[in-house]
Coordinates of C-alpha atoms and ligand atoms in Angstrom, one line a residue:
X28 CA 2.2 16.3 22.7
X29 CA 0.4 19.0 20.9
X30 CA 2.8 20.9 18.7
X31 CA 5.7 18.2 18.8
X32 CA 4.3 15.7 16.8
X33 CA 7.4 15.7 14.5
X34 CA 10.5 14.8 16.6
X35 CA 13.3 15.2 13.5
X36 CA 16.6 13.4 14.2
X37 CA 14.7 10.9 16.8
X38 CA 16.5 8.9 18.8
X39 CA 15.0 6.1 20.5
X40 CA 14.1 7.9 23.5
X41 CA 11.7 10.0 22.0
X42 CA 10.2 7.0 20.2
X43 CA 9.7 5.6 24.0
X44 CA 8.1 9.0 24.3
X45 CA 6.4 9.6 21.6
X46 CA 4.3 5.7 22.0
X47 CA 3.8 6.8 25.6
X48 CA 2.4 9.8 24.7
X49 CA 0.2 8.1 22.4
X50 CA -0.8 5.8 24.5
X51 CA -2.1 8.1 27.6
X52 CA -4.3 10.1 24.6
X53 CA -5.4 6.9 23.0
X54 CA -7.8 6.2 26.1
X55 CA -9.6 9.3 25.4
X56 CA -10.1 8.7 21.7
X57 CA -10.9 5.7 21.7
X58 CA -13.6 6.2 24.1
X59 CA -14.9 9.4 22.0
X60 CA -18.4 8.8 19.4
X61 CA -16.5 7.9 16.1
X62 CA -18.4 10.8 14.6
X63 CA -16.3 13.7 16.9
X64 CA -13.6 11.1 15.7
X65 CA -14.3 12.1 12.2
X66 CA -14.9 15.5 12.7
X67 CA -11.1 15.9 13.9
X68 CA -10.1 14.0 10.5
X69 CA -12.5 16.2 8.5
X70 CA -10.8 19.7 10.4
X71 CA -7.3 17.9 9.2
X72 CA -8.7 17.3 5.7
X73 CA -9.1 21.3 5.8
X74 CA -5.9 21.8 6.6
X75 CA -4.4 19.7 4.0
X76 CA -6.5 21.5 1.5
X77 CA -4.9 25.0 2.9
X78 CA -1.7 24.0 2.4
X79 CA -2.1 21.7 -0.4
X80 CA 0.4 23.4 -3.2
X81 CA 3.5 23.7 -0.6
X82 CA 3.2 20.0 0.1
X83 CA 3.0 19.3 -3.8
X84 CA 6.1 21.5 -4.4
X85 CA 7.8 19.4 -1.3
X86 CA 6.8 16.0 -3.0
X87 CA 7.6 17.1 -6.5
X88 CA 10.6 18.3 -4.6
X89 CA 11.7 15.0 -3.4
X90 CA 10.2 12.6 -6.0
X91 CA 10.9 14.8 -9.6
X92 CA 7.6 14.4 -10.5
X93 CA 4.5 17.0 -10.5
X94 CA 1.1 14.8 -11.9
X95 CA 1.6 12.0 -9.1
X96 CA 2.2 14.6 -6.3
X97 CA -0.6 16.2 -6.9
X98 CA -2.7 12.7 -7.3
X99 CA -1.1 12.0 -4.2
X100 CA -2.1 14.8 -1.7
X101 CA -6.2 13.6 -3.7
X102 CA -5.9 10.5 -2.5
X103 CA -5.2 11.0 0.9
X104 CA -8.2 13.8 0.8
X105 CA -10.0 11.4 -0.8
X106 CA -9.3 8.4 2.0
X107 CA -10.7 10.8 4.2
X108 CA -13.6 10.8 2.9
X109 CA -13.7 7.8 2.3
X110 CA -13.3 6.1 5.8
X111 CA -15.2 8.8 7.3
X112 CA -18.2 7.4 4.9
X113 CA -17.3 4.1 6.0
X114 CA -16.7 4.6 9.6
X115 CA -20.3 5.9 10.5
X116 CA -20.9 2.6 9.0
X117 CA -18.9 0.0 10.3
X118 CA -18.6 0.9 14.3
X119 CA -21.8 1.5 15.8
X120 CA -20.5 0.9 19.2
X121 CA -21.3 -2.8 20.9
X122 CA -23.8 -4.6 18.7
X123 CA -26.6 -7.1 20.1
X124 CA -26.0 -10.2 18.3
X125 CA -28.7 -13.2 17.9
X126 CA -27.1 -16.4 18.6
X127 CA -27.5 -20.3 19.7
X128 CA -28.6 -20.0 23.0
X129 CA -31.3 -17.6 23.8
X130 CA -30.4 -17.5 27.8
X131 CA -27.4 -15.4 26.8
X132 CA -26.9 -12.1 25.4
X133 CA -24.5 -11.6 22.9
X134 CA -22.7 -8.2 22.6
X135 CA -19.7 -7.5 20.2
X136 CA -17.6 -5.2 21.5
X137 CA -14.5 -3.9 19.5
X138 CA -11.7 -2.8 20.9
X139 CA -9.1 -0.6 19.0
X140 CA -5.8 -1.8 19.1
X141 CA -4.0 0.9 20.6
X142 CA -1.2 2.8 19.4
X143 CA -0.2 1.7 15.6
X144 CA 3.2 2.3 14.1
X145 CA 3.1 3.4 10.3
X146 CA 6.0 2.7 8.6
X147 CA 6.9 3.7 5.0
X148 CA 8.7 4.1 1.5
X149 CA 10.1 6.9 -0.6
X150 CA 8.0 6.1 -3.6
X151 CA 4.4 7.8 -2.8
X152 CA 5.8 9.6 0.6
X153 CA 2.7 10.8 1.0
X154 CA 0.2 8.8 0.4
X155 CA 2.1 5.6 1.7
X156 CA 2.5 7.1 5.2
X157 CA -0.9 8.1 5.5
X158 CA -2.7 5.3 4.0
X159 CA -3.4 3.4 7.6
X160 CA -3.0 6.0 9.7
X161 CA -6.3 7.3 8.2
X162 CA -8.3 4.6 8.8
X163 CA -6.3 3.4 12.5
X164 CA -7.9 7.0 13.6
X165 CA -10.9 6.3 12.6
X166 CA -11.5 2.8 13.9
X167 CA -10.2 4.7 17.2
X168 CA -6.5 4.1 17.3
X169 CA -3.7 6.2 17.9
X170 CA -0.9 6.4 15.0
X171 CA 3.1 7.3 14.8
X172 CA 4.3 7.7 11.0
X173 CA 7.9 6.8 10.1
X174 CA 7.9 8.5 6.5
X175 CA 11.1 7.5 4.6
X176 CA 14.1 9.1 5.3
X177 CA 14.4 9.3 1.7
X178 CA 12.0 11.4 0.7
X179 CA 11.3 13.8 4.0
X180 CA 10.8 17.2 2.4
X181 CA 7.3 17.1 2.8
X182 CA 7.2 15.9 6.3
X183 CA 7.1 19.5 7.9
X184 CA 3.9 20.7 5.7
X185 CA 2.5 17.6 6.6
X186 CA 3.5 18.3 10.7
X187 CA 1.8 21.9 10.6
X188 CA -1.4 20.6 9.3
X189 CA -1.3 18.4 12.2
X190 CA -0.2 21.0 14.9
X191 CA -3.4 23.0 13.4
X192 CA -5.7 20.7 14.8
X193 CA -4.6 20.1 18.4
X194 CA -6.6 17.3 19.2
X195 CA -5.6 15.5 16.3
X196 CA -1.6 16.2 16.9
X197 CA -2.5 14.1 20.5
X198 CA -3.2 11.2 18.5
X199 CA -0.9 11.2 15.5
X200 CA 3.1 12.1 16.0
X201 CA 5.6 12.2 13.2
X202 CA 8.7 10.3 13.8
X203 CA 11.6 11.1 10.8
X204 CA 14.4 8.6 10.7
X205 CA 15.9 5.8 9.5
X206 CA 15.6 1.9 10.1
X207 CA 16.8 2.0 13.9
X208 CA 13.9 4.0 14.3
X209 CA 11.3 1.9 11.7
X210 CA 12.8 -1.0 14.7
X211 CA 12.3 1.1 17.9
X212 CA 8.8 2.0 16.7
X213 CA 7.8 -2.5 16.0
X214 CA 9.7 -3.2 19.6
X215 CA 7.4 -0.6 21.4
X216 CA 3.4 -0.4 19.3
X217 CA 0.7 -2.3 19.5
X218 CA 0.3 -3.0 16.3
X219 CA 2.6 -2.0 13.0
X220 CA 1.8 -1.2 9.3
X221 CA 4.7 -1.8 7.2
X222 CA 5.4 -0.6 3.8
X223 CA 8.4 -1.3 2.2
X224 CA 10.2 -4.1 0.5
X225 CA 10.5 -8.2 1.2
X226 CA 13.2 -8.0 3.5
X227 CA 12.2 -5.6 5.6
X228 CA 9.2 -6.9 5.7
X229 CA 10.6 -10.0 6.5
X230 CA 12.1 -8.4 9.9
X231 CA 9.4 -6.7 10.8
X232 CA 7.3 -9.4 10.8
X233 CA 9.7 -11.6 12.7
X234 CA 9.8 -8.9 15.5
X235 CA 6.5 -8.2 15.8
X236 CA 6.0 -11.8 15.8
X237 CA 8.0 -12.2 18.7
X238 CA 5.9 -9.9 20.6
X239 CA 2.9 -10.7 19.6
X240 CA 1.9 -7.9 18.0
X241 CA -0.2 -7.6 14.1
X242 CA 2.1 -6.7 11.7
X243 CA -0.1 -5.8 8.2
X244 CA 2.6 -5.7 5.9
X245 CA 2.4 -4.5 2.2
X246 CA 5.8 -5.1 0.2
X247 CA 7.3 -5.7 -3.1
X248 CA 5.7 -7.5 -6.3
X249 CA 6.5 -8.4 -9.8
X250 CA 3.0 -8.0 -11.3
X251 CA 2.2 -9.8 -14.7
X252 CA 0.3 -8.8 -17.6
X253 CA -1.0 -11.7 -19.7
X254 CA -2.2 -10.5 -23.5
X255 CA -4.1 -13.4 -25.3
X256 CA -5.0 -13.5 -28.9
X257 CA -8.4 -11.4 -29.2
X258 CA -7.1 -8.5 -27.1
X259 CA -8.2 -5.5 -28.0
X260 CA -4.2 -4.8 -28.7
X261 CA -4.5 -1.1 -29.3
X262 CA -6.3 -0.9 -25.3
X263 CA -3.6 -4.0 -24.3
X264 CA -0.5 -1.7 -25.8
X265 CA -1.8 1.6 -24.4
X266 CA -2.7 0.3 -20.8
X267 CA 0.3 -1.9 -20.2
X268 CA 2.6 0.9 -20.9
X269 CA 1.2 3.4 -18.5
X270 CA 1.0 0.7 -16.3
X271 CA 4.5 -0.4 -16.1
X272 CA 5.8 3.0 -16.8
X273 CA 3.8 5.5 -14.7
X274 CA 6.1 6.5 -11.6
X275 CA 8.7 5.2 -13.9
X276 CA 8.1 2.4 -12.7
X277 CA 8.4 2.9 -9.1
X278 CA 5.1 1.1 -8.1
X279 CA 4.2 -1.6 -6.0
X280 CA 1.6 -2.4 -8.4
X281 CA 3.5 -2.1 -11.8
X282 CA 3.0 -4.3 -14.5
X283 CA 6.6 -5.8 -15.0
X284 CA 6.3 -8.7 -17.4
X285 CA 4.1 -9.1 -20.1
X286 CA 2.9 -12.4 -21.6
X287 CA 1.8 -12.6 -25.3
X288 CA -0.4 -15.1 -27.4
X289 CA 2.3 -15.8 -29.7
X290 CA 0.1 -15.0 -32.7
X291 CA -0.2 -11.1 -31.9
X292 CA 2.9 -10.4 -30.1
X293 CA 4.6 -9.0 -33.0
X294 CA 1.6 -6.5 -33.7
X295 CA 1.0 -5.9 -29.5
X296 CA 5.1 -5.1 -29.5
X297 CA 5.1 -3.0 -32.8
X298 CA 2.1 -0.7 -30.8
X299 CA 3.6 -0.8 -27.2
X300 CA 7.2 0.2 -29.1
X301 CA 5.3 3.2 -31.3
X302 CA 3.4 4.3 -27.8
X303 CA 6.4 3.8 -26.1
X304 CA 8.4 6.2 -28.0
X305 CA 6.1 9.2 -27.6
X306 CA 6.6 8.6 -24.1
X307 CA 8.6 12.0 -22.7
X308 CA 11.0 12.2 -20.3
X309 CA 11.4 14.7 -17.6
X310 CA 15.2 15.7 -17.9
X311 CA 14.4 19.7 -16.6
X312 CA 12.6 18.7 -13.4
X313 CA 8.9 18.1 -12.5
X314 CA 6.1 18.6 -15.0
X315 CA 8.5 19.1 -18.3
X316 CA 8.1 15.4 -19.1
X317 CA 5.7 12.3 -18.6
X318 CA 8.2 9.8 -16.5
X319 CA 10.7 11.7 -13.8
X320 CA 13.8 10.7 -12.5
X321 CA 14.7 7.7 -10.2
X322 CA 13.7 9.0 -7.0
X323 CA 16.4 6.8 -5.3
X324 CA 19.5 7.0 -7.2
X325 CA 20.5 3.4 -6.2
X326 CA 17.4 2.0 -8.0
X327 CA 19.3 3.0 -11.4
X328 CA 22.4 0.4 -10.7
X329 CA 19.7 -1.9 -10.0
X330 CA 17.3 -1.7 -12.9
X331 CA 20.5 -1.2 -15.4
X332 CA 21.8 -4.7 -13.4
X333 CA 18.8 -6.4 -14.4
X334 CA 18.8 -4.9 -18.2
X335 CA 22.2 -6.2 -18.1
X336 CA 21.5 -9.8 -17.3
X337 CA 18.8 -9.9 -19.6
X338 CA 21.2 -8.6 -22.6
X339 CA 23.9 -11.4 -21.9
X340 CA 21.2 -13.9 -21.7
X341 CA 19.8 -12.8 -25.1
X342 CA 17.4 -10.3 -24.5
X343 CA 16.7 -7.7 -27.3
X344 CA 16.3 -3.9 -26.0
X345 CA 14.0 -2.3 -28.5
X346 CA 13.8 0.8 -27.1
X347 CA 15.3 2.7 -24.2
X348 CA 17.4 0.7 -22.2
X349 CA 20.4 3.3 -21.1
X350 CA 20.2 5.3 -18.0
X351 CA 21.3 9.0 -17.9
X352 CA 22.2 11.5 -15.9
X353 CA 21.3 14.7 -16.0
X354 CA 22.0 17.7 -13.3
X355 CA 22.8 14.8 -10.8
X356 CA 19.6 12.8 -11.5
X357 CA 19.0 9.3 -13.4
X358 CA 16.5 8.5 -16.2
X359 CA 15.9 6.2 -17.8
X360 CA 13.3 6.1 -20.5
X361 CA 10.6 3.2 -21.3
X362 CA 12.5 0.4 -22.1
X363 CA 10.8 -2.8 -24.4
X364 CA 12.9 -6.1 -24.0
X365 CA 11.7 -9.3 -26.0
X366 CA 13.4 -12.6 -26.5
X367 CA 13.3 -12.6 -22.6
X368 CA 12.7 -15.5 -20.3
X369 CA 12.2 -16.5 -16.9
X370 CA 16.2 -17.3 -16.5
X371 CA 16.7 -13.3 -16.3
X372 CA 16.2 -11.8 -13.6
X373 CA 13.6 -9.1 -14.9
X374 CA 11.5 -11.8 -15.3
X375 CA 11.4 -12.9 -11.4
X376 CA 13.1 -10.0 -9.5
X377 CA 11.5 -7.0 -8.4
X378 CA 12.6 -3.8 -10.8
X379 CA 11.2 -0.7 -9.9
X380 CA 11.8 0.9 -13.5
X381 CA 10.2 1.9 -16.3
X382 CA 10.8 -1.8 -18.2
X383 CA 8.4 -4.0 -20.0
X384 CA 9.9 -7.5 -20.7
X385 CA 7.6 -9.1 -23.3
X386 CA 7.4 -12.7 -23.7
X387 CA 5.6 -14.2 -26.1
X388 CA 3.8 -17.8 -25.1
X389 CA 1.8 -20.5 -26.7
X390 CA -1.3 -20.5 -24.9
X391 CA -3.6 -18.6 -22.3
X392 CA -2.4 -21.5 -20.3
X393 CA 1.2 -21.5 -20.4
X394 CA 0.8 -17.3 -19.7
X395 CA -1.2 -18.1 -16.4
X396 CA 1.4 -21.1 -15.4
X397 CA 4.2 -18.3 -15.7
X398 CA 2.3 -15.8 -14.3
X399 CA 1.6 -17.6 -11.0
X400 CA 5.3 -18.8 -11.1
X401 CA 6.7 -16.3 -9.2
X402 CA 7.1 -15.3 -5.3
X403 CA 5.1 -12.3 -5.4
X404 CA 0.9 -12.3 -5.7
X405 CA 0.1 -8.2 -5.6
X406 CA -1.6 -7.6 -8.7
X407 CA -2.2 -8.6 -12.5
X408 CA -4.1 -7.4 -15.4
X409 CA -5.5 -9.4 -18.1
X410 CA -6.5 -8.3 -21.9
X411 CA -8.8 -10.4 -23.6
X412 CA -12.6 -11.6 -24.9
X413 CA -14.4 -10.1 -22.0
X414 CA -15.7 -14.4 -20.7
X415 CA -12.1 -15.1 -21.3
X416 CA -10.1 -12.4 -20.0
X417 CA -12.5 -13.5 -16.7
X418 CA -11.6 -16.5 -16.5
X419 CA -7.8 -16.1 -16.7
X420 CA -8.0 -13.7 -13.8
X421 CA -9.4 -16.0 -12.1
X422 CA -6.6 -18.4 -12.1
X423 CA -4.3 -15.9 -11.1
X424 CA -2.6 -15.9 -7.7
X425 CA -2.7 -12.4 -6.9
X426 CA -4.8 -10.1 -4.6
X427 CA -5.8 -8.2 -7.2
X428 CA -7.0 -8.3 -10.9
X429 CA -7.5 -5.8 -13.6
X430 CA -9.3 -6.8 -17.0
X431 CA -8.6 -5.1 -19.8
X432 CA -7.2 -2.0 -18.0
X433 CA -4.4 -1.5 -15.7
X434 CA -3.8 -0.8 -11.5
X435 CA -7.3 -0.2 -11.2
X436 CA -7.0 -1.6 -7.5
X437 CA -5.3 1.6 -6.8
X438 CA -8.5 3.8 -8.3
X439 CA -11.3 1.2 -7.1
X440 CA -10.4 1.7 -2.9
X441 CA -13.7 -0.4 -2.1
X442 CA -12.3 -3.7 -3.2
X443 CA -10.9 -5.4 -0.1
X444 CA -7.7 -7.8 -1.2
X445 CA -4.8 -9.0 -0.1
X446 CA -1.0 -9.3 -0.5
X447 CA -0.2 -13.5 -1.4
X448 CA 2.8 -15.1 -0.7
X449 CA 5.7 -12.3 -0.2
X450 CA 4.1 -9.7 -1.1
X451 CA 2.4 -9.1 2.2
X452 CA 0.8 -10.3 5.2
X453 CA -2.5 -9.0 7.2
X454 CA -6.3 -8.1 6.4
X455 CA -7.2 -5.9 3.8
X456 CA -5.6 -2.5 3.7
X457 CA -8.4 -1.4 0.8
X458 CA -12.6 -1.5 1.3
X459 CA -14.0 -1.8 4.5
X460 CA -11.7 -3.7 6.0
X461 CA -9.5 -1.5 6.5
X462 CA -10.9 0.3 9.2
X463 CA -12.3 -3.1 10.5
X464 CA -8.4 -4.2 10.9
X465 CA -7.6 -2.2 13.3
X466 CA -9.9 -3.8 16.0
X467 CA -9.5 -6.7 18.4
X468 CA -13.0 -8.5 18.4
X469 CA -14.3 -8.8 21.8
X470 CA -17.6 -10.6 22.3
X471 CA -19.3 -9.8 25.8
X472 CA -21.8 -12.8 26.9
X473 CA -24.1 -12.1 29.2
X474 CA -26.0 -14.8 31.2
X475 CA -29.4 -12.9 31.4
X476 CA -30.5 -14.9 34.5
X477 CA -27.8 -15.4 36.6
X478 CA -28.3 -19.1 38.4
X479 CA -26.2 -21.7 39.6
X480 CA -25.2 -24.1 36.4
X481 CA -25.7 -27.4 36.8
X482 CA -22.2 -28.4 35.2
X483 CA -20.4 -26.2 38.5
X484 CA -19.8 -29.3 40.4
X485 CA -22.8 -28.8 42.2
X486 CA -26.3 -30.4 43.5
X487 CA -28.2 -27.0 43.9
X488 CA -29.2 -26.7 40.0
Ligands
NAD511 P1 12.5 -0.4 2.6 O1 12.1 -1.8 3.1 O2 13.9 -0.3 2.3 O3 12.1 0.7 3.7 C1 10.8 0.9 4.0 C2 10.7 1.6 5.3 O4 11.2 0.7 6.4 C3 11.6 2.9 5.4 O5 10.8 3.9 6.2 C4 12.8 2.4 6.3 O6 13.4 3.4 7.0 C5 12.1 1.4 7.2 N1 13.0 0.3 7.7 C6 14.1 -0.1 7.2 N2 14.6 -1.2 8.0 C7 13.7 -1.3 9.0 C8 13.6 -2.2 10.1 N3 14.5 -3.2 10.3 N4 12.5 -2.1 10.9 C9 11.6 -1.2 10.7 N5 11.6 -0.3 9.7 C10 12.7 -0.4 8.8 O7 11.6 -0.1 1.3 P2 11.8 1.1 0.3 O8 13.0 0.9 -0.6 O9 11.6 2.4 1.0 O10 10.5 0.9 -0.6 C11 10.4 0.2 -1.8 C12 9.7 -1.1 -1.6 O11 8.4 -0.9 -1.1 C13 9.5 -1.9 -2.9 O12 9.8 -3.2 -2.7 C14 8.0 -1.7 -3.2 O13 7.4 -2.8 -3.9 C15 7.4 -1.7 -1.8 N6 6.1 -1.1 -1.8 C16 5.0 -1.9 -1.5 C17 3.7 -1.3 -1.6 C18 2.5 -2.1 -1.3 O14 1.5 -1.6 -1.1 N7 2.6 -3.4 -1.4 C19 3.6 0.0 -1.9 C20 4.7 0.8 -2.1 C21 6.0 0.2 -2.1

């Protein structure tokens, strides 16, 4: 399969293909010292280096924005590393284990779990369709990567990389195409990684289900921010606005409703509102602006939908709030609602924008109760008394907590958490476990003296 890992326009032959391909070379690699293992990754890593400013240009390209391609080709570099650190680690080949009964030996003996499908979104192209095909590899599995048809520019720098290292372009193919695809690739792996939204999700899951198969799936959220009374509101204003704005918006992890001790949120709105409007937008294309454009046009009608609702229910826009076009792309800049509650819709549905809905609330208690009231459980954040801000987090139903600062689960990799209720299924996709994940545990006991048992339905014991 050297040199035709990407298969553009695939149809669902060449997905049979592809997995088959996969599947043959998988033996090998799995069998091979996870060091020579690494050493492939680390000859990749080089050749994502070498061509690191062509596939910048080709996510600026696709996305509108310059800062975040660039963070994104350094995180996958840095996953790398990462997982290679951790991999020398964590599989040491079959372990001796002591255990109850010393007439056995007990050997654990992982097995990867063969060929993993990788499917992703158009937000962080890059980074999202590499994210578990990094560690897969590592823990000995073989990967195909359905990028997003949205965002494919980058896919061919990303292909030769791959064909530069032969032995890694037998173990990871490239498949570009939409969700007929994304569905041939969960009716034929062994195991599927699934980035995307709820629904999808949703689908996925059921058909992997019905095979059988692991489906780790990492989907939508509607992250809170709670604010309480001793915040440090200058930190509180400042964090919460990169947070929900960065990407403009367009992050699983964005913060995208803010709850506020009712004595400060005048003062925390009046900061966020003055931070908010030094805030600049990118109108002439990547790097001339802090937030880009929508990256899929659509998302526009939806996030002006949800401003929309909010408006006719009584929410105030105190700053941005309009989309515009301009040369064929949609901005919007940060938008502040208050006077919002949870009958609008940016209070409970996902946005994907650059829009912070403040509430203000009566008590840390009443901002976790709303907090937790919602379908989602990716992240929060928390700004408050150090003890305090602690102990809120700690009554929040999400995988992941920052106090006082923002999205550090996305700069802190060694954390291992989870996606609650439908915002994800499966182990740990951050820390150690996730290169761990992508192993059956097998346990090999080994009667160290065979003999006759006296429990076999026999007199000779
Ligand atoms: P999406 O669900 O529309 O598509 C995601 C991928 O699934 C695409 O590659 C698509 O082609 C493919 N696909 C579509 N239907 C499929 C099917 N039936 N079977 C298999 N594959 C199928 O999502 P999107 O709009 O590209 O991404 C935005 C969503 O992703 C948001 O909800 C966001 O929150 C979520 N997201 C989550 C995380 C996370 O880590 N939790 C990270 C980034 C984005």
């Amino acid at each position: 399969m050297s040199g035709n890992a990407t298969v553009p326009g695939a149809d669902q032959a060449r997905v049979t293909e592809t997995i088959t391909a996969l599947r043959e070379s998988g033996a090998r690699w799995a069998r091979r010292p996870v060091d020579e293992r690494i050493n492939v990754l680390l000859a990749w890593r080089e050749q994502l280096e070498t061509h690191r400013t062509d596939l910048v240009d080709a996510l600026a390209k696709a996305t509108g924005r310059l800062p975040i391609s660039n963070m994104e080709v350094d995180s996958v570099l840095a996953g790398i590393d990462r997982c290679a650190r951790w991999g020398r680690e964590l599989i040491v080949g079959d372990q001796h284990r002591p255990n109850s009964n010393p007439d056995v030996a007990l050997i654990q003996a992982p097995v990867p779990l063969g060929v993993v499908g990788a499917i992703a979104p158009w937000n962080f192209p890059l980074q999202l369709a590499l994210i578990d095909a990094v560690p897969a590899l590592i823990a000995g599995c073989t990967v195909v990567v359905k990028p997003s048809e949205l965002t494919p520019d980058f896919v061919p720098v990303l292909q030769q990389t791959i064909a530069a290292v032969p032995e890694l372009a037998e173990v990871l193919a490239i498949i570009e195409g939409g969700p007929k695809i994304g569905q041939q690739i969960v009716a034929e792996a062994d195991a599927v990684c699934f980035t995307g939204s709820v629904d999808t999700g949703r689908a996925v899951a059921a058909a992997a289900a019905a095979r059988f198969i692991p489906a780790f799936l990492e989907l939508g959220g509607k992250d809170a921010a709670i604010v309480t009374a001793g915040a440090d509101l200058d930190v509180a204003s400042a964090g919460i606005l990169w947070g929900s704005t960065a990407n403009t918006g367009q992050s699983c992890m964005s913060l995208e409703r803010v709850y506020v001790e009712r004595p400060v949120a005048d003062e925390f709105t009046d900061r966020l509102l003055s931070r908010a409007a030094k805030v600049t937008v990118a109108y002439d294309g990547p790097g001339t602006g802090d937030i880009g454009r929508f990256i899929d046009p659509r998302q526009a009608d939806v996030v002006t939908a949800q401003i929309e609702d909010a408006v006719a229910k009584g929410a105030q826009v105190r700053t941005g709030g309009t989309v515009t076009e301009h040369n064929g792309a949609f901005f919007l800049p940060p938008t502040v609602l208050t006077h919002v509650d949870h009958s609008m819709r940016v209070l409970t549905e996902e946005t994907f924008g650059p829009v912070i809905p403040v509430m203000a609330v009566d008590s840390a208690d009443e901002a976790v109760e709303l907090a937790n009231a919602t379908d989602y459980g990716l992240s929060a954040a928390v700004f408050g008394p150090r003890e305090q801000a602690l102990a809120i987090a700690g009554r929040l139903f999400a995988g992941g907590v920052s106090i006082n600062d923002v999205c550090l689960t996305g700069m802190v990799p060694e954390g291992e958490k989870q996606a609650f209720k439908n915002s994800g299924l499966g182990p740990s996709r951050m820390g150690p476990e996730s290169i761990t994940r992508f192993l059956h545990k097998r346990v090999l006991l080994q009667r160290r003296q065979p003999r006759i048992q006296p429990w076999w339905y026999t007199e000779e014991a």
